[in-house]
């Protein structure tokens, strides 16, 4: 295996010169630069990235912590993050926090120890006090995605969860629905709380009472939506529309309704949230609210890059939902 000494001999330069060329830390004549890279190509030399990170206190990389790796939602996030990093000549180091604040904290510190220039954190459950403590112990910039945070906690990229949920419920009410059930995402998370707030606010704005028996809690997964819908049906409380707080649970609910012999949307309308790719291919295609996770991720990565370069911290960014009407929602059928 070739070493830096071999590169020096072939290029006819010192180790210091090779290091300057690799790290871009000083001006080097173009002829010298070409000689070094020609020698590297000829020898197949691969610099030790860890050693360079320790020497320069930077690995020319960005860190990303996600809640989990499962599903199209996080697949889209990871793809966009990788593209953004690559476009700026950065490596992307990714790990997951398993939806656990302590493991997310450990993951952030792991990335900081690897000399990442900045870190993007997607956290559902970490409290503001935990985030404040985490940031206080970091020497690198931290950008939080999917959470709206006070300015004192630094830059964040958030989505108007309550407003998007209200948008969907307003759409259902506008079609004539008055009894609208919902299946929440985990309610202990700020996202689930905000979407439930939007659901309640839309009902209240139209003088419709919130009925606890029409609210069922889910776990964000297909089976969770299926089981939650079955529980709603077993209660015997009538409703004409069902709003699941993500598309996975909406698709699970479609299966439960099919098994119960309930036609969608002829007898009952079903709506989701996120606009995942599968929502356009479910039977029937799912009415949903688009969460622009690709644009949010692109913006979060841009903020991380700016902070890594020492630019002033920008103001938090807020993204809004967009209604995507499809065939799973219709006006209530009063004849049934």
Coordinates of C-alpha atoms in Angstrom, one line a residue:
X1 CA 0.0 0.0 0.0
X2 CA 1.4 3.4 -1.0
X3 CA 2.3 5.9 1.7
X4 CA 2.7 9.7 1.7
X5 CA 6.5 9.1 1.5
X6 CA 6.0 7.3 -1.8
X7 CA 4.0 10.2 -3.1
X8 CA 6.7 12.7 -2.1
X9 CA 9.4 10.7 -3.9
X10 CA 7.5 10.3 -7.1
X11 CA 6.3 14.0 -7.2
X12 CA 9.7 15.3 -6.0
X13 CA 8.2 17.4 -3.2
X14 CA 8.3 17.4 0.6
X15 CA 5.6 15.9 3.0
X16 CA 4.6 19.4 3.9
X17 CA 3.9 20.2 0.3
X18 CA 1.8 17.1 -0.2
X19 CA -0.2 18.0 3.0
X20 CA -0.8 21.5 1.8
X21 CA -2.1 20.2 -1.6
X22 CA -4.4 17.6 0.1
X23 CA -5.7 20.0 2.7
X24 CA -5.9 23.2 0.6
X25 CA -4.4 25.1 3.5
X26 CA -1.9 27.3 1.5
X27 CA -1.2 28.4 -2.0
X28 CA 0.8 25.9 -4.1
X29 CA 2.0 26.3 -7.7
X30 CA -0.4 24.7 -10.2
X31 CA 2.5 22.6 -11.6
X32 CA 3.3 21.3 -8.1
X33 CA -0.3 20.6 -7.4
X34 CA -0.7 18.6 -10.7
X35 CA 2.5 16.6 -9.9
X36 CA 1.2 15.6 -6.5
X37 CA -2.2 14.5 -7.8
X38 CA -0.6 12.6 -10.7
X39 CA 1.6 10.7 -8.2
X40 CA -1.5 10.0 -6.0
X41 CA -3.3 8.6 -9.1
X42 CA -0.3 6.6 -10.3
X43 CA 0.3 5.0 -6.8
X44 CA -3.3 4.6 -5.8
X45 CA -2.6 6.5 -2.6
X46 CA -5.5 7.0 -0.2
X47 CA -5.0 9.6 2.6
X48 CA -5.9 8.6 6.1
X49 CA -9.0 10.7 6.6
X50 CA -9.1 10.1 10.4
X51 CA -5.5 11.3 10.8
X52 CA -6.3 14.3 8.7
X53 CA -9.4 15.0 10.8
X54 CA -7.3 14.9 14.0
X55 CA -4.6 17.1 12.5
X56 CA -6.9 19.7 11.1
X57 CA -9.8 19.4 13.6
X58 CA -12.1 18.9 10.7
X59 CA -13.1 15.8 8.6
X60 CA -14.7 17.9 5.9
X61 CA -17.9 16.2 6.7
X62 CA -21.4 16.9 8.0
X63 CA -23.2 14.7 10.5
X64 CA -26.9 13.7 10.4
X65 CA -28.9 12.1 13.2
X66 CA -32.3 10.7 12.2
X67 CA -35.0 9.0 14.3
X68 CA -34.9 5.8 12.3
X69 CA -34.0 4.5 8.9
X70 CA -37.3 2.9 8.1
X71 CA -39.9 4.2 5.5
X72 CA -40.1 6.5 2.5
X73 CA -40.1 9.6 4.6
X74 CA -36.7 9.1 6.0
X75 CA -35.5 7.6 2.7
X76 CA -36.3 11.0 1.1
X77 CA -34.6 12.9 3.9
X78 CA -31.4 10.8 3.6
X79 CA -31.3 11.0 -0.2
X80 CA -31.6 14.8 -0.1
X81 CA -29.0 15.2 2.7
X82 CA -26.5 13.0 0.8
X83 CA -27.0 15.1 -2.4
X84 CA -26.6 18.4 -0.5
X85 CA -23.4 17.2 1.1
X86 CA -22.0 15.9 -2.1
X87 CA -22.8 19.1 -4.0
X88 CA -20.6 21.0 -1.5
X89 CA -17.8 18.5 -1.5
X90 CA -18.6 17.1 2.0
X91 CA -18.9 13.6 3.3
X92 CA -22.1 12.8 5.1
X93 CA -21.9 10.6 8.2
X94 CA -25.3 9.3 9.3
X95 CA -26.5 7.6 12.4
X96 CA -29.9 7.1 14.1
X97 CA -31.1 7.9 17.6
X98 CA -33.9 5.3 17.8
X99 CA -36.4 7.9 18.8
X100 CA -34.7 8.1 22.2
X101 CA -33.4 11.4 23.5
X102 CA -30.4 9.9 25.3
X103 CA -29.4 7.9 22.3
X104 CA -29.8 10.9 20.1
X105 CA -27.5 12.9 22.4
X106 CA -24.9 10.1 22.3
X107 CA -25.2 10.0 18.5
X108 CA -24.6 13.8 18.3
X109 CA -21.5 13.6 20.5
X110 CA -20.2 10.7 18.4
X111 CA -20.4 12.8 15.3
X112 CA -18.8 15.7 17.1
X113 CA -15.9 13.4 18.2
X114 CA -15.5 12.5 14.5
X115 CA -14.7 16.1 13.8
X116 CA -17.9 16.8 11.7
X117 CA -18.0 20.5 10.7
X118 CA -21.7 20.7 11.6
X119 CA -24.5 18.4 12.6
X120 CA -28.2 18.2 11.6
X121 CA -30.5 16.6 14.2
X122 CA -34.0 15.2 13.5
X123 CA -35.5 14.6 16.9
X124 CA -39.1 13.9 17.8
X125 CA -38.9 13.6 21.6
X126 CA -35.9 15.6 22.9
X127 CA -37.2 18.4 25.1
X128 CA -36.1 22.0 24.7
X129 CA -34.1 21.8 28.0
X130 CA -32.3 18.7 26.7
X131 CA -31.5 20.4 23.4
X132 CA -30.2 23.5 25.3
X133 CA -27.9 21.2 27.4
X134 CA -26.8 19.4 24.3
X135 CA -25.9 22.5 22.4
X136 CA -24.0 24.0 25.4
X137 CA -21.7 21.0 25.4
X138 CA -20.9 21.1 21.6
X139 CA -18.0 22.9 19.9
X140 CA -19.7 22.4 16.4
X141 CA -22.9 24.0 15.0
X142 CA -26.1 22.1 15.5
X143 CA -29.2 22.5 13.2
X144 CA -32.5 21.0 14.4
X145 CA -35.0 19.8 11.8
X146 CA -38.7 19.2 12.3
X147 CA -38.9 21.3 15.5
X148 CA -39.8 24.9 16.1
X149 CA -37.4 26.2 18.7
X150 CA -36.8 29.5 20.5
X151 CA -34.1 31.7 18.9
X152 CA -31.8 31.1 21.9
X153 CA -31.6 27.4 20.9
X154 CA -30.1 28.3 17.6
X155 CA -31.2 27.6 14.0
X156 CA -34.0 25.2 13.3
X157 CA -36.1 24.1 10.3
X158 CA -39.7 23.5 11.2
X159 CA -43.0 22.6 9.6
X160 CA -46.3 24.2 10.6
X161 CA -47.8 20.9 11.9
X162 CA -50.9 22.4 13.5
X163 CA -51.7 24.5 10.5
X164 CA -51.3 21.6 8.1
X165 CA -53.6 19.4 10.2
X166 CA -56.1 22.2 10.4
X167 CA -55.9 22.5 6.6
X168 CA -57.0 18.9 6.2
X169 CA -59.8 19.1 8.7
X170 CA -61.1 22.3 7.2
X171 CA -61.2 20.5 3.8
X172 CA -63.3 17.7 5.3
X173 CA -65.7 20.1 6.9
X174 CA -66.0 22.0 3.7
X175 CA -67.2 18.9 2.0
X176 CA -69.9 18.5 4.7
X177 CA -68.3 16.2 7.2
X178 CA -69.2 16.9 10.8
X179 CA -68.2 13.7 12.6
X180 CA -64.5 13.4 11.9
X181 CA -62.4 10.7 13.7
X182 CA -58.7 10.9 13.9
X183 CA -55.7 8.5 14.5
X184 CA -52.8 10.4 16.1
X185 CA -49.1 9.8 15.8
X186 CA -47.4 9.2 19.2
X187 CA -49.0 11.9 21.3
X188 CA -46.0 12.4 23.7
X189 CA -44.1 13.9 20.8
X190 CA -44.4 17.6 19.8
X191 CA -45.4 16.6 16.3
X192 CA -48.4 14.5 17.5
X193 CA -49.5 17.2 19.9
X194 CA -49.3 19.9 17.2
X195 CA -51.4 17.9 14.7
X196 CA -54.0 17.1 17.4
X197 CA -54.1 20.8 18.2
X198 CA -54.8 21.6 14.5
X199 CA -57.5 19.0 14.4
X200 CA -59.2 20.4 17.5
X201 CA -58.8 24.0 16.3
X202 CA -60.5 23.3 13.0
X203 CA -63.5 21.6 14.7
X204 CA -63.8 24.4 17.2
X205 CA -63.7 27.1 14.5
X206 CA -66.9 25.5 13.0
X207 CA -68.7 25.0 16.3
X208 CA -68.1 21.2 16.2
X209 CA -67.5 19.6 19.6
X210 CA -64.4 17.5 20.0
X211 CA -65.5 14.0 20.9
X212 CA -62.9 12.0 22.8
X213 CA -64.4 8.7 21.5
X214 CA -63.5 9.8 18.0
X215 CA -59.8 10.2 18.8
X216 CA -57.6 7.1 18.8
X217 CA -53.8 7.0 19.3
X218 CA -51.5 5.3 16.9
X219 CA -47.8 4.6 16.5
X220 CA -47.1 6.0 13.0
X221 CA -46.9 2.5 11.4
X222 CA -49.1 0.6 9.0
X223 CA -50.2 -2.0 11.6
X224 CA -50.8 0.8 14.1
X225 CA -53.2 2.5 11.8
X226 CA -55.0 -0.8 11.0
X227 CA -55.4 -1.6 14.7
X228 CA -56.4 1.9 15.7
X229 CA -59.1 2.0 13.0
X230 CA -60.5 -1.3 14.2
X231 CA -60.7 0.1 17.8
X232 CA -62.6 3.1 16.5
X233 CA -65.1 0.8 14.6
X234 CA -65.5 -1.5 17.6
X235 CA -66.7 1.5 19.7
X236 CA -69.8 1.8 17.5
X237 CA -69.5 5.6 17.4
X238 CA -70.5 6.7 13.9
X239 CA -68.2 9.0 11.8
X240 CA -68.2 9.9 8.2
X241 CA -64.5 10.8 7.8
X242 CA -61.2 9.5 9.3
X243 CA -58.0 11.6 9.4
X244 CA -54.9 9.6 10.1
X245 CA -51.9 11.8 11.1
X246 CA -49.6 10.1 8.6
X247 CA -50.0 8.2 5.4
X248 CA -48.8 4.8 6.7
X249 CA -51.6 4.7 9.3
X250 CA -54.1 5.9 6.7
X251 CA -53.2 3.0 4.5
X252 CA -53.5 0.6 7.5
X253 CA -56.9 2.1 8.2
X254 CA -58.0 1.4 4.6
X255 CA -57.3 -2.3 5.1
X256 CA -59.3 -2.3 8.3
X257 CA -62.2 -0.6 6.6
X258 CA -62.0 -3.0 3.7
X259 CA -62.2 -6.0 6.1
X260 CA -65.2 -4.4 7.7
X261 CA -67.0 -4.1 4.4
X262 CA -66.9 -0.2 4.4
X263 CA -66.4 1.4 1.0
X264 CA -64.1 4.3 0.7
X265 CA -65.0 7.0 -0.1
X266 CA -68.7 6.0 -0.8
X267 CA -69.4 5.3 2.9
X268 CA -66.5 6.8 4.7
X269 CA -63.7 9.2 3.7
X270 CA -60.1 8.7 4.7
X271 CA -57.3 11.3 4.7
X272 CA -53.6 11.0 5.5
X273 CA -50.6 13.3 6.1
X274 CA -47.1 13.5 4.6
X275 CA -47.8 12.7 0.9
X276 CA -45.5 9.7 0.8
X277 CA -45.0 8.2 -2.6
X278 CA -47.3 5.2 -1.8
X279 CA -50.2 7.5 -1.1
X280 CA -50.8 8.1 -4.8
X281 CA -51.0 4.3 -5.4
X282 CA -53.2 3.1 -2.5
X283 CA -56.7 2.0 -3.3
X284 CA -58.3 4.4 -3.5
X285 CA -55.5 7.0 -4.0
X286 CA -55.1 8.9 -0.7
X287 CA -56.0 12.5 0.0
X288 CA -53.2 13.9 2.1
X289 CA -51.2 16.9 3.1
X290 CA -47.8 17.3 1.7
X291 CA -44.9 17.8 4.1
X292 CA -42.0 19.1 2.0
X293 CA -39.3 17.0 3.7
X294 CA -37.0 17.3 0.7
X295 CA -37.1 21.1 0.7
X296 CA -36.8 21.1 4.5
X297 CA -33.7 18.9 4.4
X298 CA -32.1 20.9 1.7
X299 CA -32.6 24.1 3.8
X300 CA -31.3 22.4 7.0
X301 CA -28.1 21.2 5.2
X302 CA -27.6 24.7 3.7
X303 CA -27.8 26.2 7.2
X304 CA -25.3 23.6 8.5
X305 CA -22.9 24.5 5.7
X306 CA -23.2 28.2 6.4
X307 CA -22.6 27.8 10.1
X308 CA -19.6 25.5 9.5
X309 CA -18.1 28.3 7.4
X310 CA -18.6 30.7 10.3
X311 CA -21.4 32.7 8.8
X312 CA -24.0 34.4 11.1
X313 CA -26.8 32.1 12.3
X314 CA -29.9 32.6 10.2
X315 CA -33.4 33.0 11.5
X316 CA -35.5 29.8 11.9
X317 CA -37.2 28.6 8.7
X318 CA -40.9 27.6 8.7
X319 CA -42.5 25.4 6.0
X320 CA -46.2 25.0 5.3
X321 CA -48.3 22.1 4.1
X322 CA -50.2 21.8 0.8
X323 CA -53.4 19.9 0.4
X324 CA -53.2 17.0 -2.1
X325 CA -56.8 16.0 -2.9
X326 CA -57.3 12.5 -4.4
X327 CA -60.0 9.8 -4.5
X328 CA -60.2 8.7 -0.8
X329 CA -62.3 11.7 0.3
X330 CA -65.7 12.8 -0.9
X331 CA -68.8 14.5 0.5
X332 CA -70.7 12.4 3.1
X333 CA -73.3 10.0 1.6
X334 CA -76.4 10.9 3.6
X335 CA -78.4 8.0 2.0
X336 CA -76.4 5.3 3.8

